[in-house]
Short mmCIF file of C-alpha atoms in Angstrom, two decimals:
data_model
loop_
_atom_site.label_atom_id
_atom_site.label_comp_id
_atom_site.label_asym_id
_atom_site.label_seq_id
_atom_site.Cartn_x
_atom_site.Cartn_y
_atom_site.Cartn_z
CA UNK A 9 -16.48 16.56 -54.60
CA UNK A 10 -18.34 19.40 -52.97
CA UNK A 11 -17.35 20.57 -49.57
CA UNK A 12 -20.17 20.17 -47.12
CA UNK A 13 -19.89 23.67 -45.76
CA UNK A 14 -21.00 25.16 -49.07
CA UNK A 15 -24.75 25.53 -48.84
CA UNK A 16 -25.16 26.33 -52.54
CA UNK A 17 -23.66 23.14 -53.85
CA UNK A 18 -25.92 20.05 -53.74
CA UNK A 19 -25.17 17.82 -50.80
CA UNK A 20 -22.96 14.87 -51.57
CA UNK A 21 -22.83 12.40 -48.68
CA UNK A 22 -19.55 10.89 -47.63
CA UNK A 23 -19.58 7.26 -46.59
CA UNK A 24 -17.00 5.02 -45.03
CA UNK A 25 -17.05 1.29 -45.74
CA UNK A 26 -15.29 -1.17 -43.48
CA UNK A 27 -14.91 -4.35 -45.48
CA UNK A 28 -13.17 -7.66 -45.09
CA UNK A 29 -10.23 -8.49 -47.30
CA UNK A 30 -11.47 -11.85 -48.50
CA UNK A 31 -15.03 -11.35 -49.65
CA UNK A 32 -16.36 -7.82 -49.85
CA UNK A 33 -13.09 -6.17 -50.86
CA UNK A 34 -12.69 -8.71 -53.63
CA UNK A 35 -16.36 -8.24 -54.50
CA UNK A 36 -15.86 -4.48 -54.72
CA UNK A 37 -12.81 -5.13 -56.87
CA UNK A 38 -14.94 -7.29 -59.15
CA UNK A 39 -17.50 -4.50 -59.38
CA UNK A 40 -14.69 -2.23 -60.53
CA UNK A 41 -13.15 -4.59 -63.05
CA UNK A 42 -16.64 -5.34 -64.37
CA UNK A 43 -17.02 -1.59 -64.99
CA UNK A 44 -20.22 -1.42 -62.95
CA UNK A 45 -21.42 2.15 -62.50
CA UNK A 46 -22.03 3.14 -58.90
CA UNK A 47 -21.99 6.09 -56.55
CA UNK A 48 -18.47 7.32 -55.89
CA UNK A 49 -19.24 8.50 -52.35
CA UNK A 50 -17.83 5.53 -50.52
CA UNK A 51 -14.31 5.35 -49.11
CA UNK A 52 -13.30 1.76 -48.51
CA UNK A 53 -11.18 0.68 -45.58
CA UNK A 54 -9.93 -2.87 -45.95
CA UNK A 55 -9.52 -5.05 -42.89
CA UNK A 56 -8.57 -8.70 -42.58
CA UNK A 57 -12.01 -9.77 -41.35
CA UNK A 58 -15.32 -8.36 -40.11
CA UNK A 59 -14.24 -9.80 -36.77
CA UNK A 60 -11.53 -7.12 -36.76
CA UNK A 61 -14.09 -4.32 -36.96
CA UNK A 62 -14.61 -2.69 -33.60
CA UNK A 63 -17.76 -0.60 -33.15
CA UNK A 64 -15.33 2.18 -32.26
CA UNK A 65 -14.33 2.30 -35.94
CA UNK A 66 -17.89 3.24 -36.79
CA UNK A 67 -18.03 5.90 -34.10
CA UNK A 68 -14.70 7.29 -35.25
CA UNK A 69 -15.93 7.50 -38.84
CA UNK A 70 -19.00 9.46 -37.74
CA UNK A 71 -16.86 11.61 -35.50
CA UNK A 72 -14.67 12.55 -38.46
CA UNK A 73 -17.66 13.57 -40.52
CA UNK A 74 -18.95 10.46 -42.30
CA UNK A 75 -22.63 10.68 -43.19
CA UNK A 76 -23.00 6.93 -43.42
CA UNK A 77 -21.07 3.77 -42.66
CA UNK A 78 -21.13 0.40 -44.40
CA UNK A 79 -19.85 -2.72 -42.69
CA UNK A 80 -19.54 -5.69 -44.99
CA UNK A 81 -17.90 -9.09 -45.00
CA UNK A 82 -18.20 -12.74 -45.92
CA UNK A 83 -21.49 -14.57 -45.85
CA UNK A 84 -22.04 -16.90 -42.90
CA UNK A 85 -20.05 -20.13 -43.34
CA UNK A 86 -17.67 -18.37 -45.78
CA UNK A 87 -15.31 -16.67 -43.34
CA UNK A 88 -11.65 -17.08 -44.23
CA UNK A 89 -10.96 -17.43 -40.51
CA UNK A 90 -13.91 -19.79 -40.00
CA UNK A 91 -15.87 -17.78 -37.43
CA UNK A 92 -14.89 -14.08 -37.53
CA UNK A 93 -18.12 -13.04 -39.20
CA UNK A 94 -20.24 -14.92 -36.67
CA UNK A 95 -18.60 -13.02 -33.83
CA UNK A 96 -18.99 -9.77 -35.75
CA UNK A 97 -22.67 -10.53 -36.32
CA UNK A 98 -23.30 -10.75 -32.57
CA UNK A 99 -21.33 -7.59 -31.89
CA UNK A 100 -23.12 -5.56 -34.54
CA UNK A 101 -26.53 -6.89 -33.59
CA UNK A 102 -25.93 -5.27 -30.21
CA UNK A 103 -24.32 -2.11 -31.55
CA UNK A 104 -27.08 -1.64 -34.09
CA UNK A 105 -29.74 -1.56 -31.37
CA UNK A 106 -27.63 0.51 -29.00
CA UNK A 107 -26.82 3.20 -31.56
CA UNK A 108 -30.48 3.44 -32.46
CA UNK A 109 -31.32 3.74 -28.77
CA UNK A 110 -29.08 6.80 -28.36
CA UNK A 111 -30.81 8.40 -31.33
CA UNK A 112 -28.59 7.66 -34.31
CA UNK A 113 -30.58 7.06 -37.47
CA UNK A 114 -30.37 3.39 -38.42
CA UNK A 115 -30.40 4.50 -42.06
CA UNK A 116 -26.84 5.73 -41.69
CA UNK A 117 -25.57 2.32 -40.82
CA UNK A 118 -25.59 -0.52 -43.36
CA UNK A 119 -24.53 -4.08 -42.67
CA UNK A 120 -24.21 -6.53 -45.51
CA UNK A 121 -22.70 -9.80 -46.62
CA UNK A 122 -21.07 -9.46 -50.02
CA UNK A 123 -19.08 -12.35 -51.41
CA UNK A 124 -16.16 -12.15 -53.83
CA UNK A 125 -18.48 -12.95 -56.72
CA UNK A 126 -21.19 -10.45 -55.82
CA UNK A 127 -19.92 -7.31 -57.57
CA UNK A 128 -23.47 -6.40 -58.53
CA UNK A 129 -24.68 -6.74 -54.95
CA UNK A 130 -21.87 -4.44 -53.79
CA UNK A 131 -23.00 -1.86 -56.33
CA UNK A 132 -26.55 -2.08 -54.98
CA UNK A 133 -25.40 -1.83 -51.37
CA UNK A 134 -23.29 1.24 -52.16
CA UNK A 135 -26.01 2.94 -54.17
CA UNK A 136 -28.67 2.29 -51.56
CA UNK A 137 -26.52 3.42 -48.64
CA UNK A 138 -25.55 6.56 -50.54
CA UNK A 139 -29.15 7.36 -51.38
CA UNK A 140 -30.22 6.84 -47.77
CA UNK A 141 -27.47 9.13 -46.51
CA UNK A 142 -28.35 11.69 -49.16
CA UNK A 143 -31.98 11.65 -48.07
CA UNK A 144 -31.02 11.99 -44.40
CA UNK A 145 -28.69 14.90 -45.09
CA UNK A 146 -25.35 15.65 -43.50
CA UNK A 147 -24.72 13.95 -40.18
CA UNK A 148 -23.28 17.03 -38.56
CA UNK A 149 -25.16 16.31 -35.37
CA UNK A 150 -22.39 14.01 -34.26
CA UNK A 151 -19.19 15.92 -34.97
CA UNK A 152 -20.77 19.25 -34.14
CA UNK A 153 -22.37 17.96 -30.96
CA UNK A 154 -22.39 21.19 -28.97
CA UNK A 155 -19.22 22.32 -30.67
CA UNK A 156 -20.20 25.20 -32.92
CA UNK A 157 -16.57 25.65 -33.92
CA UNK A 158 -16.63 22.38 -35.86
CA UNK A 159 -15.77 22.69 -39.51
CA UNK A 160 -15.95 19.72 -41.84
CA UNK A 161 -12.61 18.52 -43.13
CA UNK A 162 -11.70 19.78 -46.56
CA UNK A 163 -11.37 17.25 -49.32
CA UNK A 164 -7.73 16.75 -50.18
CA UNK A 165 -7.11 17.48 -53.84
CA UNK A 166 -4.68 14.99 -55.28
CA UNK A 167 -2.25 16.38 -57.81
CA UNK A 168 -2.95 15.08 -61.27
CA UNK A 169 -6.28 13.55 -60.25
CA UNK B 160 -26.37 -11.48 10.68
CA UNK B 161 -25.16 -13.60 13.59
CA UNK B 162 -24.62 -16.54 11.25
CA UNK B 163 -22.55 -14.33 8.98
CA UNK B 164 -20.35 -13.19 11.86
CA UNK B 165 -19.89 -16.69 13.20
CA UNK B 166 -18.97 -18.02 9.78
CA UNK B 167 -16.47 -15.20 9.24
CA UNK B 168 -14.96 -15.78 12.69
CA UNK B 169 -14.72 -19.48 11.99
CA UNK B 170 -13.06 -19.05 8.59
CA UNK B 171 -10.49 -16.64 10.02
CA UNK B 172 -9.82 -18.68 13.16
CA UNK B 173 -9.25 -21.87 11.18
CA UNK B 174 -6.96 -20.00 8.84
CA UNK B 175 -9.02 -20.94 5.81
CA UNK B 176 -8.93 -17.33 4.67
CA UNK B 177 -6.74 -14.34 5.51
CA UNK B 178 -9.40 -11.71 5.11
CA UNK B 179 -13.18 -11.56 5.06
CA UNK B 180 -14.51 -8.82 2.83
CA UNK B 181 -17.96 -7.75 3.94
CA UNK B 182 -19.93 -4.71 5.01
CA UNK B 183 -19.66 -2.71 8.24
CA UNK B 184 -21.26 0.29 9.87
CA UNK B 185 -19.50 3.50 8.77
CA UNK B 186 -19.93 7.15 9.61
CA UNK B 187 -22.16 7.68 6.58
CA UNK B 188 -24.02 4.45 6.18
CA UNK B 189 -22.66 1.04 5.38
CA UNK B 190 -19.20 0.69 3.88
CA UNK B 191 -16.98 -2.19 2.74
CA UNK B 192 -15.01 -3.87 5.53
CA UNK B 193 -11.82 -5.92 5.50
CA UNK B 194 -11.80 -8.19 8.53
CA UNK B 195 -8.50 -9.96 9.21
CA UNK B 196 -8.84 -10.96 12.89
CA UNK B 197 -11.48 -13.40 14.18
CA UNK B 198 -12.35 -11.06 17.07
CA UNK B 199 -13.29 -8.33 14.59
CA UNK B 200 -15.92 -10.46 12.86
CA UNK B 201 -18.64 -8.74 14.89
CA UNK B 202 -18.08 -5.62 12.83
CA UNK B 203 -19.81 -7.29 9.90
CA UNK B 204 -23.38 -6.32 9.09
CA UNK B 205 -25.85 -7.11 6.38
CA UNK B 206 -29.08 -5.27 5.63
CA UNK B 207 -30.78 -3.32 2.86
CA UNK B 208 -28.05 -0.67 2.94
CA UNK B 209 -25.40 -3.11 1.72
CA UNK B 210 -25.53 -1.87 -1.85
CA UNK B 211 -21.82 -2.27 -2.60
CA UNK B 212 -20.78 -5.07 -4.90
CA UNK B 213 -17.70 -6.43 -3.13
CA UNK B 214 -16.76 -8.61 -6.11
CA UNK B 215 -14.93 -5.54 -7.37
CA UNK B 216 -12.20 -6.26 -4.80
CA UNK B 217 -11.37 -9.47 -6.67
CA UNK B 218 -10.64 -7.46 -9.79
CA UNK B 219 -6.96 -7.90 -10.72
CA UNK B 220 -6.70 -4.12 -10.94
CA UNK B 221 -6.57 -4.21 -7.13
CA UNK B 222 -3.32 -6.00 -6.31
CA UNK B 223 -3.28 -4.55 -2.78
CA UNK B 224 -6.36 -6.63 -1.97
CA UNK B 225 -4.80 -9.75 -3.47
CA UNK B 226 -1.70 -9.08 -1.34
CA UNK B 227 -3.78 -9.53 1.83
CA UNK B 228 -4.02 -13.27 1.17
CA UNK B 229 -6.87 -15.59 0.36
CA UNK B 230 -10.15 -13.70 0.71
CA UNK B 231 -13.66 -14.71 1.66
CA UNK B 232 -16.08 -12.34 -0.02
CA UNK B 233 -19.63 -11.69 1.08
CA UNK B 234 -21.82 -11.63 -1.98
CA UNK B 235 -25.48 -11.09 -2.63
CA UNK B 236 -26.92 -13.34 -5.31
CA UNK B 237 -26.39 -10.60 -7.90
CA UNK B 238 -22.79 -9.97 -6.82
CA UNK B 239 -22.05 -13.67 -7.31
CA UNK B 240 -22.65 -13.09 -11.01
CA UNK B 241 -19.79 -10.60 -11.09
CA UNK B 242 -17.49 -13.11 -9.37
CA UNK B 243 -18.56 -15.69 -11.94
CA UNK B 244 -17.72 -13.19 -14.66
CA UNK B 245 -14.20 -12.76 -13.33
CA UNK B 246 -13.75 -16.53 -13.04
CA UNK B 247 -15.18 -17.05 -16.53
CA UNK B 248 -12.72 -14.56 -17.98
CA UNK B 249 -9.73 -16.07 -16.13
CA UNK B 250 -9.18 -13.07 -13.89
CA UNK B 251 -9.52 -14.99 -10.66
CA UNK B 252 -9.42 -18.70 -9.86
CA UNK B 253 -12.56 -19.95 -8.20
CA UNK B 254 -10.56 -22.03 -5.71
CA UNK B 255 -8.61 -18.93 -4.65
CA UNK B 256 -11.69 -17.33 -3.13
CA UNK B 257 -14.33 -18.37 -0.62
CA UNK B 258 -17.77 -17.02 -1.41
CA UNK B 259 -20.19 -16.30 1.41
CA UNK B 260 -23.59 -15.90 -0.17
CA UNK B 261 -26.04 -13.75 1.76
CA UNK B 262 -29.76 -14.09 1.12
CA UNK B 263 -31.05 -10.70 0.10
CA UNK B 264 -34.54 -9.30 -0.16
CA UNK B 265 -33.52 -6.29 -2.20
CA UNK B 266 -31.31 -3.38 -1.23
CA UNK B 267 -32.23 0.28 -1.17
CA UNK B 268 -30.76 2.77 -3.57
CA UNK B 269 -28.15 4.16 -1.17
CA UNK B 270 -25.69 2.94 1.47
CA UNK B 271 -27.01 5.45 4.00
CA UNK B 272 -30.70 4.67 3.58
CA UNK B 273 -32.91 2.78 6.05
CA UNK B 274 -31.86 -0.72 7.13
CA UNK B 275 -35.16 -2.08 5.86
CA UNK B 276 -35.71 -0.80 2.37
CA UNK B 277 -38.91 1.13 1.80
CA UNK B 278 -38.17 1.36 -1.90
CA UNK B 279 -35.84 -1.23 -3.32
CA UNK B 280 -33.31 -0.19 -5.95
CA UNK B 281 -34.51 -0.49 -9.57
CA UNK B 282 -31.97 -3.24 -10.24
CA UNK B 283 -33.62 -5.38 -7.54
CA UNK B 284 -37.10 -5.12 -9.03
CA UNK B 285 -36.74 -8.12 -11.33
CA UNK B 286 -34.22 -9.99 -9.20
CA UNK B 287 -33.90 -13.73 -9.74
CA UNK B 288 -31.02 -14.19 -7.31
CA UNK B 289 -32.45 -13.63 -3.82
CA UNK B 290 -31.06 -17.08 -3.09
CA UNK B 291 -27.32 -17.00 -3.89
CA UNK B 292 -26.14 -19.71 -6.27
CA UNK B 293 -22.66 -21.16 -6.81
CA UNK B 294 -21.33 -19.90 -3.48
CA UNK B 295 -19.44 -21.91 -0.85
CA UNK B 296 -21.71 -20.86 2.04
CA UNK B 297 -25.14 -19.34 2.25
CA UNK B 298 -26.31 -17.36 5.28
CA UNK B 299 -29.41 -15.43 6.23
CA UNK B 300 -33.11 -15.96 6.35
CA UNK B 301 -34.93 -17.05 3.17
CA UNK B 302 -35.76 -13.81 1.42
CA UNK B 303 -38.79 -12.56 -0.43
CA UNK B 304 -38.66 -9.62 -2.76
CA UNK B 305 -40.91 -6.61 -2.29
CA UNK B 306 -42.43 -5.13 -5.43
CA UNK B 307 -40.54 -2.31 -7.12
CA UNK B 308 -39.95 -0.52 -10.36
CA UNK B 309 -37.21 -1.72 -12.67
CA UNK B 310 -35.50 -0.06 -15.60
CA UNK B 311 -37.75 -1.42 -18.29
CA UNK B 312 -40.48 1.18 -17.85
CA UNK B 313 -38.00 4.02 -18.32
CA UNK B 314 -36.45 2.14 -21.26
CA UNK B 315 -39.83 1.76 -22.95
CA UNK B 316 -40.52 5.44 -22.36
CA UNK B 317 -37.25 6.45 -24.05
CA UNK B 318 -37.69 3.97 -26.87
CA UNK B 319 -41.10 5.41 -27.68
CA UNK B 320 -39.59 8.85 -28.34
CA UNK B 321 -38.65 9.87 -31.87
CA UNK B 322 -34.94 9.51 -32.74
CA UNK B 323 -34.16 13.24 -32.50
CA UNK B 324 -35.63 13.39 -28.99
CA UNK B 325 -33.56 10.38 -27.93
CA UNK B 326 -30.45 11.93 -29.43
CA UNK B 327 -31.14 15.21 -27.62
CA UNK B 328 -31.79 13.39 -24.34
CA UNK B 329 -28.54 11.45 -24.44
CA UNK B 330 -26.50 14.42 -25.65
CA UNK B 331 -27.83 16.44 -22.74
CA UNK B 332 -27.18 13.58 -20.34
CA UNK B 333 -23.68 12.80 -21.57
CA UNK B 334 -22.81 16.50 -21.52
CA UNK B 335 -22.83 16.24 -17.73
CA UNK B 336 -20.07 13.63 -17.83
CA UNK B 337 -16.76 14.94 -16.51
CA UNK B 338 -14.89 11.78 -17.54
CA UNK B 339 -13.89 11.12 -13.94
CA UNK B 340 -13.91 7.39 -14.73
CA UNK B 341 -15.68 6.48 -11.49
CA UNK B 342 -17.95 4.15 -13.49
CA UNK B 343 -14.93 2.29 -14.77
CA UNK B 344 -13.04 2.21 -11.48
CA UNK B 345 -15.93 0.81 -9.47
CA UNK B 346 -16.89 -1.83 -12.04
CA UNK B 347 -15.89 -5.38 -11.15
CA UNK B 348 -15.83 -6.28 -14.83
CA UNK B 349 -13.54 -3.45 -16.02
CA UNK B 350 -10.13 -5.05 -15.69
CA UNK B 351 -8.26 -4.18 -18.90
CA UNK B 352 -4.65 -3.31 -18.18
CA UNK B 353 -5.00 -0.44 -20.54
CA UNK B 354 -8.47 0.91 -21.09
CA UNK B 355 -9.21 1.81 -24.69
CA UNK B 356 -10.09 5.34 -23.65
CA UNK B 357 -6.60 5.82 -22.20
CA UNK B 358 -4.95 4.89 -25.47
CA UNK B 359 -3.37 7.84 -27.22
CA UNK B 360 -1.71 6.23 -30.24
CA UNK B 361 -4.13 6.23 -31.87
CA UNK B 362 -6.55 8.05 -29.64
CA UNK B 363 -9.82 6.21 -30.08
CA UNK B 364 -11.84 8.15 -27.58
CA UNK B 365 -11.33 11.83 -26.94
CA UNK B 366 -10.29 12.03 -23.31
CA UNK B 367 -11.50 15.54 -22.51
CA UNK B 368 -15.08 15.93 -21.27
CA UNK B 369 -16.36 16.87 -24.68
CA UNK B 370 -19.75 15.67 -25.96
CA UNK B 371 -18.12 13.85 -28.86
CA UNK B 372 -15.70 11.84 -26.73
CA UNK B 373 -18.37 11.39 -24.08
CA UNK B 374 -20.71 9.67 -26.53
CA UNK B 375 -17.92 7.44 -27.82
CA UNK B 376 -16.91 6.56 -24.27
CA UNK B 377 -20.39 5.74 -23.04
CA UNK B 378 -21.24 3.66 -26.10
CA UNK B 379 -17.93 1.85 -25.85
CA UNK B 380 -18.39 1.21 -22.15
CA UNK B 381 -21.87 -0.17 -22.78
CA UNK B 382 -20.63 -2.33 -25.66
CA UNK B 383 -17.83 -3.73 -23.52
CA UNK B 384 -20.42 -4.68 -20.90
CA UNK B 385 -22.49 -6.66 -23.38
CA UNK B 386 -23.18 -10.08 -21.93
CA UNK B 387 -20.77 -9.33 -19.07
CA UNK B 388 -22.54 -6.78 -16.89
CA UNK B 389 -23.78 -8.36 -13.68
CA UNK B 390 -26.33 -5.58 -13.26
CA UNK B 391 -25.00 -4.41 -9.90
CA UNK B 392 -25.56 -0.73 -10.83
CA UNK B 393 -22.41 0.35 -9.02
CA UNK B 394 -21.42 2.48 -12.04
CA UNK B 395 -24.62 4.46 -11.75
CA UNK B 396 -24.24 4.80 -7.98
CA UNK B 397 -20.63 5.96 -8.35
CA UNK B 398 -21.45 8.50 -11.04
CA UNK B 399 -21.19 12.01 -9.54
CA UNK B 400 -23.06 13.45 -12.52
CA UNK B 401 -26.09 11.21 -12.08
CA UNK B 402 -25.90 9.72 -15.57
CA UNK B 403 -28.36 6.80 -15.82
CA UNK B 404 -25.71 4.33 -16.96
CA UNK B 405 -27.92 1.39 -16.07
CA UNK B 406 -30.32 2.33 -18.86
CA UNK B 407 -27.52 1.66 -21.35
CA UNK B 408 -26.43 -1.48 -19.51
CA UNK B 409 -29.99 -2.73 -19.30
CA UNK B 410 -30.66 -1.93 -22.96
CA UNK B 411 -27.63 -3.98 -24.00
CA UNK B 412 -28.42 -6.78 -21.55
CA UNK B 413 -31.96 -7.00 -22.89
CA UNK B 414 -30.73 -7.15 -26.48
CA UNK B 415 -28.37 -9.95 -25.49
CA UNK B 416 -31.16 -11.76 -23.70
CA UNK B 417 -33.63 -11.42 -26.55
CA UNK B 418 -31.21 -12.29 -29.33
CA UNK B 419 -28.89 -14.80 -27.74
CA UNK B 420 -31.02 -16.13 -24.89
CA UNK B 421 -28.35 -15.28 -22.34
CA UNK B 422 -28.69 -13.73 -18.92
CA UNK B 423 -25.79 -12.86 -16.61
CA UNK B 424 -25.20 -16.10 -14.75
CA UNK B 425 -23.58 -16.96 -11.43
CA UNK B 426 -22.25 -20.14 -13.02
CA UNK B 427 -18.72 -19.59 -14.40
CA UNK B 428 -19.19 -22.57 -16.73
CA UNK B 429 -21.81 -20.73 -18.81
CA UNK B 430 -19.92 -19.09 -21.69
CA UNK B 431 -20.06 -15.34 -22.33
CA UNK B 432 -22.35 -14.68 -25.33
CA UNK B 433 -19.96 -12.20 -26.93
CA UNK B 434 -17.21 -14.80 -27.06
CA UNK B 435 -19.53 -17.40 -28.55
CA UNK B 436 -21.95 -17.60 -31.45
CA UNK B 437 -24.62 -19.71 -33.03
CA UNK B 438 -24.77 -20.40 -36.73
CA UNK B 439 -28.42 -19.37 -36.72
CA UNK B 440 -28.15 -16.09 -34.83
CA UNK B 441 -30.79 -13.68 -36.14
CA UNK B 442 -29.44 -11.41 -38.86
CA UNK B 443 -32.45 -9.45 -40.07
CA UNK B 444 -30.42 -6.20 -39.87
CA UNK B 445 -27.85 -7.48 -42.36
CA UNK B 446 -28.50 -7.06 -46.03
#
């Protein structure tokens, strides 16, 4: 993937997805085993439940240079732990409005419910979030906030990849 | 004021409480007072300068106050909400504290202002707690609230700006933060044994006064106040950098009110909205 510092290369957004183990991760897995074509810009972080996702995770992702963040879990009434997603829904309803209030673009933040059988929906969520982040451009405003010395992290090249 | 003193004297003389926490005249305006002897009860005062939220002394982070013995705490109607918050979250037992509610017709912005407020503090503008609720005693004359300006006008003004302007405003504002933690220390509701911003493994929030860590800290602080903030504005008053923390608190409180129909309550039996949910909570922001 292109490094963001290179102005000649077309901009490729980098997104972080925080997903729950039981629904969205399995859904993303289904998308993969179904050979669905989708943007490869999303790095998935698997957590036990959306209830485990602290808004700090989102801030940390932006801080480390993510251009967009996806938070996804089980549909209401489907939570493996009965109520984790309901608690998460309240938390993110507040965070969503608060982050917009301090001037973050709501387009960089995507919340979705994706069940284990919704591989196609996961593909759509990923593609849409990637396109939105691409249109918005790099979110350097956060990590570079008054720190001109900031340099985006280099992509790590994996041997044999 | 006389009723307050007599009640305090009575409580101390009968041995019902070991200390009465109230307000007294200090060298630079009104300051918190710890009265342990009945004959000292005349030190207590209450007027529009009594801005301090004394509920913070019930916070378990202050074991030296707990060591003084059973306290009676003077609370305005708004402060009673902070006590209720501590009771609700099992930080203090309601029967371990005597609450003296004082009727309040709005306090001024500062502890060294005039005894009769010309301009009441913004947090008092939309007050619904001039009459203290859920307290053991209530003293003072029935109060009426003078008109004032709340936070909502300033909120609406900020919200009407384009996103980049809002971002620039808050970046500029947070850049003043020195991370002195006064907002956290003064808050009655900040009682975590280890604050998330003090954690170093992993370090969630950069601890140096850097704009990046400052944003993370202020958003985290505001998030942790969701549905819990009593609206006492002590954080804003304590802030040496003049950061309008109440705008964030108010923004979150309003979201909570609009979405979950919850307002900070002086009744400990009302559950905290962030620890509860409804199956039909609005989810228009979720795809």
